[in-house]
Each structure stands twice: as C-alpha cells, then as structure tokens.
Short mmCIF file of C-alpha atoms in Angstrom, two decimals:
data_model
loop_
_atom_site.label_atom_id
_atom_site.label_comp_id
_atom_site.label_asym_id
_atom_site.label_seq_id
_atom_site.Cartn_x
_atom_site.Cartn_y
_atom_site.Cartn_z
CA MET A 300 0.00 0.00 0.00
CA SER A 301 2.83 2.38 0.89
CA THR A 302 4.44 1.70 -2.51
CA ILE A 303 1.22 2.64 -4.30
CA ARG A 304 0.87 5.77 -2.15
CA THR A 305 4.46 6.75 -2.88
CA ALA A 306 3.91 6.29 -6.61
CA ILE A 307 0.75 8.41 -6.58
CA THR A 308 2.50 11.10 -4.54
CA GLY A 309 5.41 11.12 -6.98
CA LEU A 310 3.05 11.46 -9.94
CA ALA A 311 1.19 14.31 -8.26
CA ASP A 312 4.49 16.06 -7.54
CA MET A 313 5.40 15.82 -11.25
CA PHE A 314 2.26 17.76 -12.21
CA ALA A 315 2.85 20.25 -9.40
CA TYR A 316 6.49 20.96 -10.39
CA PRO A 317 8.35 23.17 -9.52
CA LEU A 318 6.38 22.96 -6.27
CA ARG A 319 4.98 19.80 -4.67
CA HIS A 320 1.35 18.76 -4.48
CA SER A 321 1.60 19.37 -0.74
CA HIS A 322 1.90 23.10 -1.43
CA TYR A 323 -1.50 23.06 -3.16
CA LEU A 324 -3.06 21.00 -0.35
CA GLU A 325 -1.88 23.73 2.00
CA LEU A 326 -4.13 26.19 0.19
CA VAL A 327 -7.15 23.97 0.93
CA ASN A 328 -6.25 22.97 4.48
CA PRO A 329 -2.82 23.74 6.05
CA LEU A 330 -3.17 20.63 8.25
CA TRP A 331 -3.08 18.38 5.14
CA THR A 332 0.32 19.53 4.00
CA ARG A 333 3.39 17.31 4.35
CA HIS A 334 6.24 19.65 3.41
CA VAL A 335 5.77 21.56 6.67
CA LEU A 336 4.01 20.62 9.89
CA MET A 337 1.25 23.01 10.89
CA ALA A 338 -1.16 23.26 13.81
CA ARG A 339 -4.55 24.96 14.14
CA VAL A 340 -5.50 26.84 17.29
CA VAL A 341 -8.77 25.22 18.39
CA ASN A 342 -9.19 26.73 21.85
CA LEU A 343 -7.47 29.03 24.32
CA TRP A 344 -8.01 30.13 27.89
CA ASP A 345 -6.26 32.15 30.59
CA GLU A 346 -4.52 30.36 33.46
CA THR A 347 -3.46 33.55 35.28
CA SER A 348 -3.43 37.25 34.47
CA ASP A 349 -0.30 36.84 32.31
CA THR A 350 -0.45 33.20 31.23
CA ARG A 351 -2.60 31.57 28.57
CA THR A 352 -3.01 27.99 27.37
CA LEU A 353 -3.40 27.34 23.64
CA MET A 354 -4.93 24.08 22.48
CA LEU A 355 -3.48 23.07 19.10
CA ARG A 356 -4.54 20.44 16.60
CA PRO A 357 -1.38 19.26 14.79
CA GLY A 358 -1.58 18.38 11.12
CA ARG A 359 -0.35 15.33 9.24
CA GLY A 360 3.06 14.10 10.26
CA TRP A 361 2.74 14.81 13.97
CA ARG A 362 4.12 12.10 16.26
CA ASN A 363 3.06 11.84 19.87
CA HIS A 364 5.22 13.52 22.48
CA ARG A 365 6.43 12.22 25.82
CA ALA A 366 5.37 14.04 28.97
CA GLY A 367 7.95 16.75 29.68
CA GLN A 368 9.02 17.42 26.09
CA PHE A 369 8.82 20.75 24.25
CA VAL A 370 7.99 21.88 20.71
CA ARG A 371 9.06 24.72 18.46
CA ILE A 372 6.27 27.13 17.53
CA GLY A 373 6.54 29.55 14.64
CA VAL A 374 4.77 32.88 14.94
CA PRO A 375 4.44 35.39 12.10
CA ILE A 376 4.77 38.95 13.41
CA ASP A 377 4.99 41.97 11.09
CA GLY A 378 5.82 39.79 8.11
CA LYS A 379 8.61 37.85 9.85
CA ARG A 380 8.47 34.37 11.30
CA HIS A 381 9.77 34.08 14.84
CA THR A 382 10.35 30.74 16.49
CA ARG A 383 10.28 29.84 20.16
CA THR A 384 10.12 26.63 22.16
CA TYR A 385 7.39 25.83 24.65
CA SER A 386 6.81 22.82 26.87
CA ILE A 387 3.75 20.75 26.12
CA SER A 388 1.44 20.85 29.13
CA SER A 389 -1.08 18.24 27.98
CA VAL A 390 -0.94 14.45 28.14
CA PRO A 391 0.57 12.49 25.26
CA ALA A 392 -1.74 10.81 22.76
CA SER A 393 -4.90 12.54 23.91
CA GLU A 394 -8.17 11.16 22.52
CA ASP A 395 -8.97 14.39 20.66
CA GLY A 396 -5.54 14.43 18.99
CA CYS A 397 -4.73 17.88 20.36
CA ILE A 398 -1.84 19.21 22.40
CA CYS A 399 -1.58 22.23 24.68
CA ILE A 400 1.16 24.75 25.26
CA THR A 401 0.98 27.22 28.12
CA VAL A 402 2.60 30.59 27.48
CA LYS A 403 3.59 33.11 30.13
CA THR A 404 4.00 36.65 28.86
CA VAL A 405 7.59 37.80 29.20
CA GLU A 406 8.08 41.53 29.70
CA GLY A 407 9.42 42.88 26.41
CA GLY A 408 9.04 39.46 24.75
CA ARG A 409 7.87 39.72 21.15
CA VAL A 410 6.59 36.18 20.76
CA SER A 411 5.19 35.36 24.20
CA GLY A 412 3.08 38.51 24.21
CA HIS A 413 1.78 37.78 20.73
CA LEU A 414 0.88 34.18 21.56
CA ALA A 415 -0.73 35.09 24.87
CA ARG A 416 -2.72 38.08 23.65
CA HIS A 417 -3.11 38.20 19.87
CA VAL A 418 -3.35 34.64 18.54
CA LYS A 419 -6.98 33.60 18.12
CA VAL A 420 -8.95 30.43 17.51
CA GLY A 421 -8.66 29.38 13.88
CA ASP A 422 -5.10 30.65 13.39
CA TYR A 423 -2.51 28.27 11.93
CA LEU A 424 0.99 28.09 13.38
CA PRO A 425 4.10 26.23 12.13
CA LEU A 426 4.91 23.42 14.54
CA GLY A 427 8.10 21.44 15.19
CA GLU A 428 8.55 17.87 16.31
CA PRO A 429 8.50 17.12 20.05
CA GLN A 430 11.99 17.27 21.53
CA GLY A 431 13.78 17.09 24.87
CA GLU A 432 15.15 14.66 27.43
CA PHE A 433 13.32 16.12 30.43
CA VAL A 434 11.05 13.10 30.65
CA ILE A 435 10.03 10.41 33.08
CA PRO A 436 11.78 7.15 32.10
CA GLU A 437 9.68 4.30 30.82
CA ALA A 438 10.48 2.44 34.04
CA VAL A 439 8.60 4.79 36.36
CA PRO A 440 10.66 5.84 39.41
CA VAL A 441 9.07 4.94 42.71
CA HIS A 442 9.76 8.21 44.52
CA PRO A 443 9.88 11.31 42.26
CA LEU A 444 10.52 14.79 43.62
CA PHE A 445 9.40 17.73 41.46
CA ILE A 446 10.79 21.24 42.08
CA THR A 447 9.22 23.94 39.90
CA GLY A 448 8.98 27.71 39.75
CA GLY A 449 6.61 29.93 37.75
CA SER A 450 5.97 28.60 34.25
CA GLY A 451 8.47 25.83 34.95
CA ILE A 452 5.47 23.87 36.04
CA THR A 453 4.29 23.32 32.45
CA PRO A 454 6.35 20.18 31.59
CA VAL A 455 5.72 18.79 35.06
CA MET A 456 1.99 19.36 34.62
CA SER A 457 2.12 17.09 31.60
CA MET A 458 3.80 14.45 33.77
CA LEU A 459 1.18 14.77 36.54
CA ARG A 460 -1.66 14.56 34.03
CA SER A 461 -0.01 11.54 32.41
CA TYR A 462 0.13 9.70 35.74
CA VAL A 463 -3.60 10.26 36.21
CA ALA A 464 -4.49 9.44 32.61
CA GLU A 465 -2.44 6.26 32.48
CA TYR A 466 -2.56 4.91 36.04
CA GLU A 467 -5.37 6.93 37.66
CA VAL A 468 -3.16 7.17 40.74
CA ILE A 469 -0.15 9.45 41.23
CA PRO A 470 2.68 7.54 42.95
CA ASP A 471 4.45 8.67 46.12
CA LEU A 472 5.48 12.10 44.85
CA VAL A 473 6.61 15.32 46.54
CA HIS A 474 6.16 18.56 44.62
CA MET A 475 7.71 21.87 45.73
CA HIS A 476 6.37 24.79 43.69
CA TYR A 477 7.36 28.47 43.84
CA ALA A 478 5.32 31.46 42.62
CA PRO A 479 5.30 35.17 43.49
CA HIS A 480 1.75 35.08 44.94
CA ALA A 481 -1.11 32.59 45.22
CA LEU A 482 -2.87 34.11 42.20
CA ASP A 483 0.25 33.54 40.08
CA VAL A 484 0.16 29.75 40.43
CA ILE A 485 -0.40 28.35 36.93
CA PHE A 486 -2.88 25.43 37.01
CA GLY A 487 -3.58 26.42 40.63
CA ALA A 488 -7.10 24.98 40.76
CA GLU A 489 -6.05 21.69 39.14
CA LEU A 490 -3.10 21.31 41.50
CA ALA A 491 -5.41 21.86 44.47
CA GLN A 492 -7.79 19.23 43.12
CA LEU A 493 -4.92 16.74 42.73
CA GLN A 494 -3.75 17.50 46.25
CA ALA A 495 -7.23 16.78 47.57
CA SER A 496 -7.92 13.64 45.54
CA GLN A 497 -4.48 11.96 45.27
CA ARG A 498 -3.35 10.81 48.69
CA HIS A 499 0.24 10.11 47.58
CA TYR A 500 0.70 13.54 46.01
CA GLN A 501 2.34 15.97 48.48
CA LEU A 502 2.21 19.55 47.19
CA HIS A 503 4.14 22.33 48.95
CA LYS A 504 3.62 25.86 47.62
CA TYR A 505 5.90 28.83 48.40
CA TYR A 506 4.97 32.44 47.64
CA THR A 507 8.19 34.37 47.16
CA ARG A 508 6.73 37.88 47.13
CA ALA A 509 3.89 37.51 49.58
CA ASN A 510 6.16 37.52 52.62
CA PRO A 511 8.19 40.58 53.71
CA ASP A 512 11.00 38.16 54.54
CA ALA A 513 11.16 36.87 50.98
CA ALA A 514 14.63 35.34 51.36
CA SER A 515 13.25 32.77 53.78
CA VAL A 516 10.77 31.55 51.15
CA HIS A 517 13.29 30.74 48.42
CA PHE A 518 14.74 27.28 48.06
CA SER A 519 17.04 26.22 50.92
CA ALA A 520 18.39 23.06 52.50
CA ALA A 521 16.19 23.51 55.56
CA GLN A 522 13.12 23.98 53.41
CA LEU A 523 13.92 20.83 51.45
CA GLU A 524 14.43 18.79 54.62
CA ALA A 525 11.09 19.99 55.98
CA ALA A 526 9.13 19.24 52.79
CA CYS A 527 10.89 16.07 51.74
CA PRO A 528 13.03 14.41 54.46
CA ASP A 529 13.91 11.48 52.17
CA TRP A 530 15.07 13.70 49.25
CA ARG A 531 18.38 11.82 49.03
CA GLU A 532 16.50 8.69 47.98
CA ARG A 533 14.42 10.35 45.25
CA GLU A 534 15.01 11.12 41.61
CA VAL A 535 14.41 14.81 40.95
CA TRP A 536 12.97 16.83 38.07
CA ALA A 537 13.39 20.61 38.39
CA CYS A 538 12.28 23.39 36.05
CA GLY A 539 12.02 27.11 36.65
CA PRO A 540 13.96 30.37 36.82
CA ALA A 541 17.75 30.31 36.67
CA ALA A 542 18.22 31.33 40.32
CA LEU A 543 16.08 28.42 41.53
CA LEU A 544 17.85 25.88 39.31
CA ASP A 545 21.28 27.21 40.27
CA ALA A 546 20.44 26.70 43.96
CA VAL A 547 19.01 23.23 43.34
CA GLU A 548 21.98 22.12 41.22
CA GLN A 549 24.46 23.40 43.79
CA HIS A 550 22.65 21.56 46.58
CA TRP A 551 22.60 18.23 44.74
CA GLU A 552 26.22 18.59 43.60
CA GLN A 553 27.39 19.26 47.17
CA ALA A 554 25.47 16.19 48.27
CA GLY A 555 27.18 14.10 45.60
CA LEU A 556 23.79 13.26 44.10
CA ALA A 557 23.90 15.27 40.87
CA ARG A 558 23.14 12.15 38.82
CA GLN A 559 19.70 11.98 40.42
CA LEU A 560 18.83 15.49 39.23
CA HIS A 561 17.17 16.35 35.89
CA THR A 562 16.78 20.04 35.05
CA GLU A 563 15.10 22.00 32.28
CA ARG A 564 16.08 25.65 31.80
CA PHE A 565 14.26 28.47 30.04
CA HIS A 566 17.52 29.99 28.87
CA ALA A 567 21.06 28.77 28.35
CA ARG A 568 23.26 28.90 31.41
CA GLU A 569 25.91 31.56 30.91
CA VAL A 570 29.33 31.83 32.49
CA ALA A 571 30.60 35.08 33.96
CA LEU A 572 31.99 37.64 31.55
CA PRO A 573 35.79 37.55 31.16
CA ALA A 574 37.88 39.62 33.52
CA GLU A 575 39.08 41.84 30.67
CA GLY A 576 35.46 42.75 30.02
CA ILE A 577 33.40 42.80 26.86
CA LYS A 578 34.58 44.18 23.53
CA GLU A 579 32.24 46.15 21.32
CA GLY A 580 32.52 45.95 17.55
CA LYS A 581 30.74 45.43 14.26
CA VAL A 582 29.19 42.23 12.94
CA PHE A 583 29.01 41.68 9.20
CA PHE A 584 26.40 39.20 7.96
CA ALA A 585 28.12 38.28 4.72
CA VAL A 586 25.32 36.47 2.85
CA SER A 587 22.82 39.23 3.60
CA ASP A 588 25.40 42.02 3.10
CA VAL A 589 24.24 43.66 6.31
CA GLN A 590 26.41 45.17 9.02
CA ALA A 591 25.31 45.83 12.60
CA ALA A 592 26.83 47.18 15.78
CA SER A 593 27.50 44.79 18.66
CA ASP A 594 27.76 45.71 22.32
CA GLY A 595 29.71 42.53 22.98
CA CYS A 596 27.12 40.99 25.30
CA THR A 597 23.99 40.63 23.11
CA ASN A 598 23.79 37.26 21.37
CA LEU A 599 24.36 37.26 17.62
CA LEU A 600 20.86 36.02 16.83
CA ARG A 601 19.37 39.08 18.49
CA VAL A 602 21.92 41.34 16.79
CA ALA A 603 20.83 39.91 13.43
CA GLU A 604 17.12 40.27 14.22
CA ASP A 605 17.57 43.85 15.39
CA ALA A 606 19.33 44.54 12.08
CA GLY A 607 16.22 43.38 10.21
CA LEU A 608 17.35 39.84 9.41
CA ASN A 609 15.34 36.71 10.11
CA PRO A 610 17.86 33.86 10.37
CA ALA A 611 16.69 30.31 10.96
CA HIS A 612 16.63 29.36 14.61
CA GLY A 613 14.80 27.17 17.07
CA CYS A 614 15.23 26.89 20.82
CA ARG A 615 17.30 30.08 21.32
CA MET A 616 19.30 28.32 24.04
CA GLY A 617 21.86 26.23 22.18
CA ILE A 618 20.06 22.90 22.23
CA CYS A 619 18.56 22.36 18.78
CA HIS A 620 21.41 23.77 16.61
CA GLY A 621 18.77 25.27 14.28
CA CYS A 622 20.73 28.54 14.15
CA ASN A 623 24.15 27.12 13.28
CA THR A 624 26.24 29.07 10.81
CA LYS A 625 29.94 29.49 9.98
CA LEU A 626 32.44 32.06 11.11
CA VAL A 627 33.91 33.99 8.20
CA SER A 628 36.37 36.11 10.15
CA GLY A 629 36.92 37.69 13.54
CA CYS A 630 36.13 36.15 16.91
CA VAL A 631 33.00 35.20 18.87
CA ARG A 632 32.49 33.78 22.36
CA ASP A 633 30.19 30.93 23.42
CA SER A 634 28.41 32.51 26.39
CA ARG A 635 27.70 29.10 27.98
CA THR A 636 31.33 28.09 28.25
CA GLY A 637 33.36 31.20 27.54
CA ARG A 638 35.13 29.38 24.70
CA LEU A 639 36.46 31.66 21.98
CA ILE A 640 35.78 30.72 18.34
CA SER A 641 38.22 32.38 15.95
CA GLU A 642 39.00 29.90 13.17
CA ALA A 643 37.29 30.74 9.87
CA GLY A 644 34.85 27.99 8.96
CA GLU A 645 34.10 26.98 12.56
CA THR A 646 30.46 26.44 13.48
CA VAL A 647 28.79 29.24 15.43
CA GLN A 648 25.51 28.86 17.31
CA VAL A 649 24.35 32.44 17.01
CA CYS A 650 21.72 32.15 19.74
CA VAL A 651 24.37 31.54 22.44
CA CYS A 652 27.39 33.35 21.01
CA THR A 653 28.43 36.99 21.26
CA ALA A 654 30.91 38.92 19.15
CA VAL A 655 34.35 39.74 20.54
CA GLY A 656 35.14 42.91 18.63
CA ASP A 657 34.55 42.75 14.88
CA ALA A 658 33.28 39.50 13.35
CA ALA A 659 31.77 38.25 10.10
CA LEU A 660 29.30 35.38 9.77
CA ALA A 661 27.95 33.38 6.82
CA LEU A 662 24.41 34.63 7.32
#
C-alpha cells in the first residue's frame, strides 16, 4: 500500500512541479500539507493574568510527544516568522488528537506577548517535532521529587496529568512549587484538586513575594528537609527560573547526588563575563550584506534580528542547533562556556554566542 501511495504522490508532484502537491493542499487545508508541519489553534483560555493555554490540533506528520518534552512554535509577526520553544502541558496521545502549550507573557518578549494576547482560535501556526530529554523514564521511578517555579510547572503538569491518565493514581510524589503570589500559580485549581484527591501527592507551595522576609521563602536546604526528608532517595525533576535551578543544582552537587537530578532551563546557562570585560565591535552578515553594531554581550541572533534579518533558529538556548552558521572572520564567544571561536569555517551557534570585537558570519 505504501508503494502505491508513494507512486501516486510522486506522480502528483510531477504535475505540481516546480512545487509539490503538498503546497496546493496547504491552500485547501494547512493541516493536510506534508512539506511543513502546521497546527490549528482550536481553543485558548487564561490560566493567570499573564499566562494563557493554547490548544493546538497538529496536522499530518505529527508524532506523539512524551510528557515533559517541548515543541518549536513559529509565529508570524509583522511579516517575519519568529520561532520559540514551549513545553507541552497536555498528556501524550490525547483522545482528541490535540496538544496544549501554556505561554507566560515575558516583559518585552515579542513572541510570548503575541501568543498570549493576539493569537486567536482558527489561526494556523508552524509546529516542530517534540523534543527534549526532560522526561520520566519508561520504568517509572518509585519516589519522584518535582521542584518547579513559575511557568516551569508546564512540563511537570504534563507528567502529573499523564500519571492520572495512564494509572489513575499518582505515585508517592513530593512537589515543591514556587510562585510570586497565590494568584500567580499556573494550574492552581487543578493542583489543588490533585492534592485533595491523590493521597500520595504531596504539594508544597511557596509564595516568594507575599512575605516581607522573601529570602526565607526561596529554596534552601532547611526547606527541602522539611518538605521532603527522604530527598536523598528520590530522583528529581526541576524546572524554573535560573536562580532556583542554580540553587538546586548546587545543593545536589554538594550532596554528591547530581546524577539523580534532571533540570530544564528556560535559557542557556551563561558563564561570567571575562575579567578583561566585553569588547564592542561590528558584525558583518556576509550572505545578507548587512552590518550591525554589537555591544559585545547581546547574542548574535538578536543582533541579526535587530538589524532586520530573520535567520533560521529554534530553541534560542543552544540545544537544537537550528541557528548554526559558519564564522567567516573575527572572533565570537560561546556565552555558555566562555570558549572563543576564531578559526574561519568553525560552526557558530548564534543564539548563544556573542561577538568579541569585529566579526563576520555566513548569514
């Protein structure tokens, strides 16, 4: 059957040349196309004052995700396509075939604000394949510990929902969640319902801006001991702001238990700037014949976008390599490691690299 389908598809592509028949199907229904994966917004609702969930129906070619994974979403804004990654907050393989992403508006963020406030039901968005290793292993751990902050709860919410959908019962699980105030807790009502109905689910919430002594509410060893005395025996999944994850990683490293910790960050972890300081300069995008000023600390992807370019990219944190290009001349620095890249022809991930003085890229 697949051979016959392939033959028919090939014949249709011959008549559609120089395009493919999939391009014409896209005009009828974008979800039918095969040359690019699309999704239709079928519902949306607010979770908090600055966070909205979008329910998407993926088109042909979508493969089911695993709880905890993320997807790339393309968003056209002012004639340019911007791409960002968002964790999937819904269960895998839902009966309606839809997935959900939950978007928190970032102050000054072009894409998050557009998704959370301007996208409407019926819109079509380019969609990537599910990615990421922040997942529960197939052999379910007996004693998970979840540590989340803010919108870092979204991949973990998919895990919690998956437990209920697949087993009906959440296993012995401790969940420490941080939010500025009670009203800022994403999925707050659902978490409360799980806490009331699942006797093995222990939820501890911490409001970091509701207490005048805010420092006492942030993650600490004493707080961990109080919430989860057997934390040394548990496997841990943590997702949230950089400060929270830095504290969690340091605690588990000092305990010699780093292998039990799985983290998911919103942004790439950056090392401190070099002692000699940053070096301003000019960046030349050779293919586009565009030159832009660099302050030495803004990543090259943002420098290109601010100069009016729209280079291919994906996660914006150095994971997917969708923004890779080549160095033509000059020097750039990988902000995650501090490594200098100065050999012409070397690969440069523009989303996590900054220019060191003048540099030219094959973009």
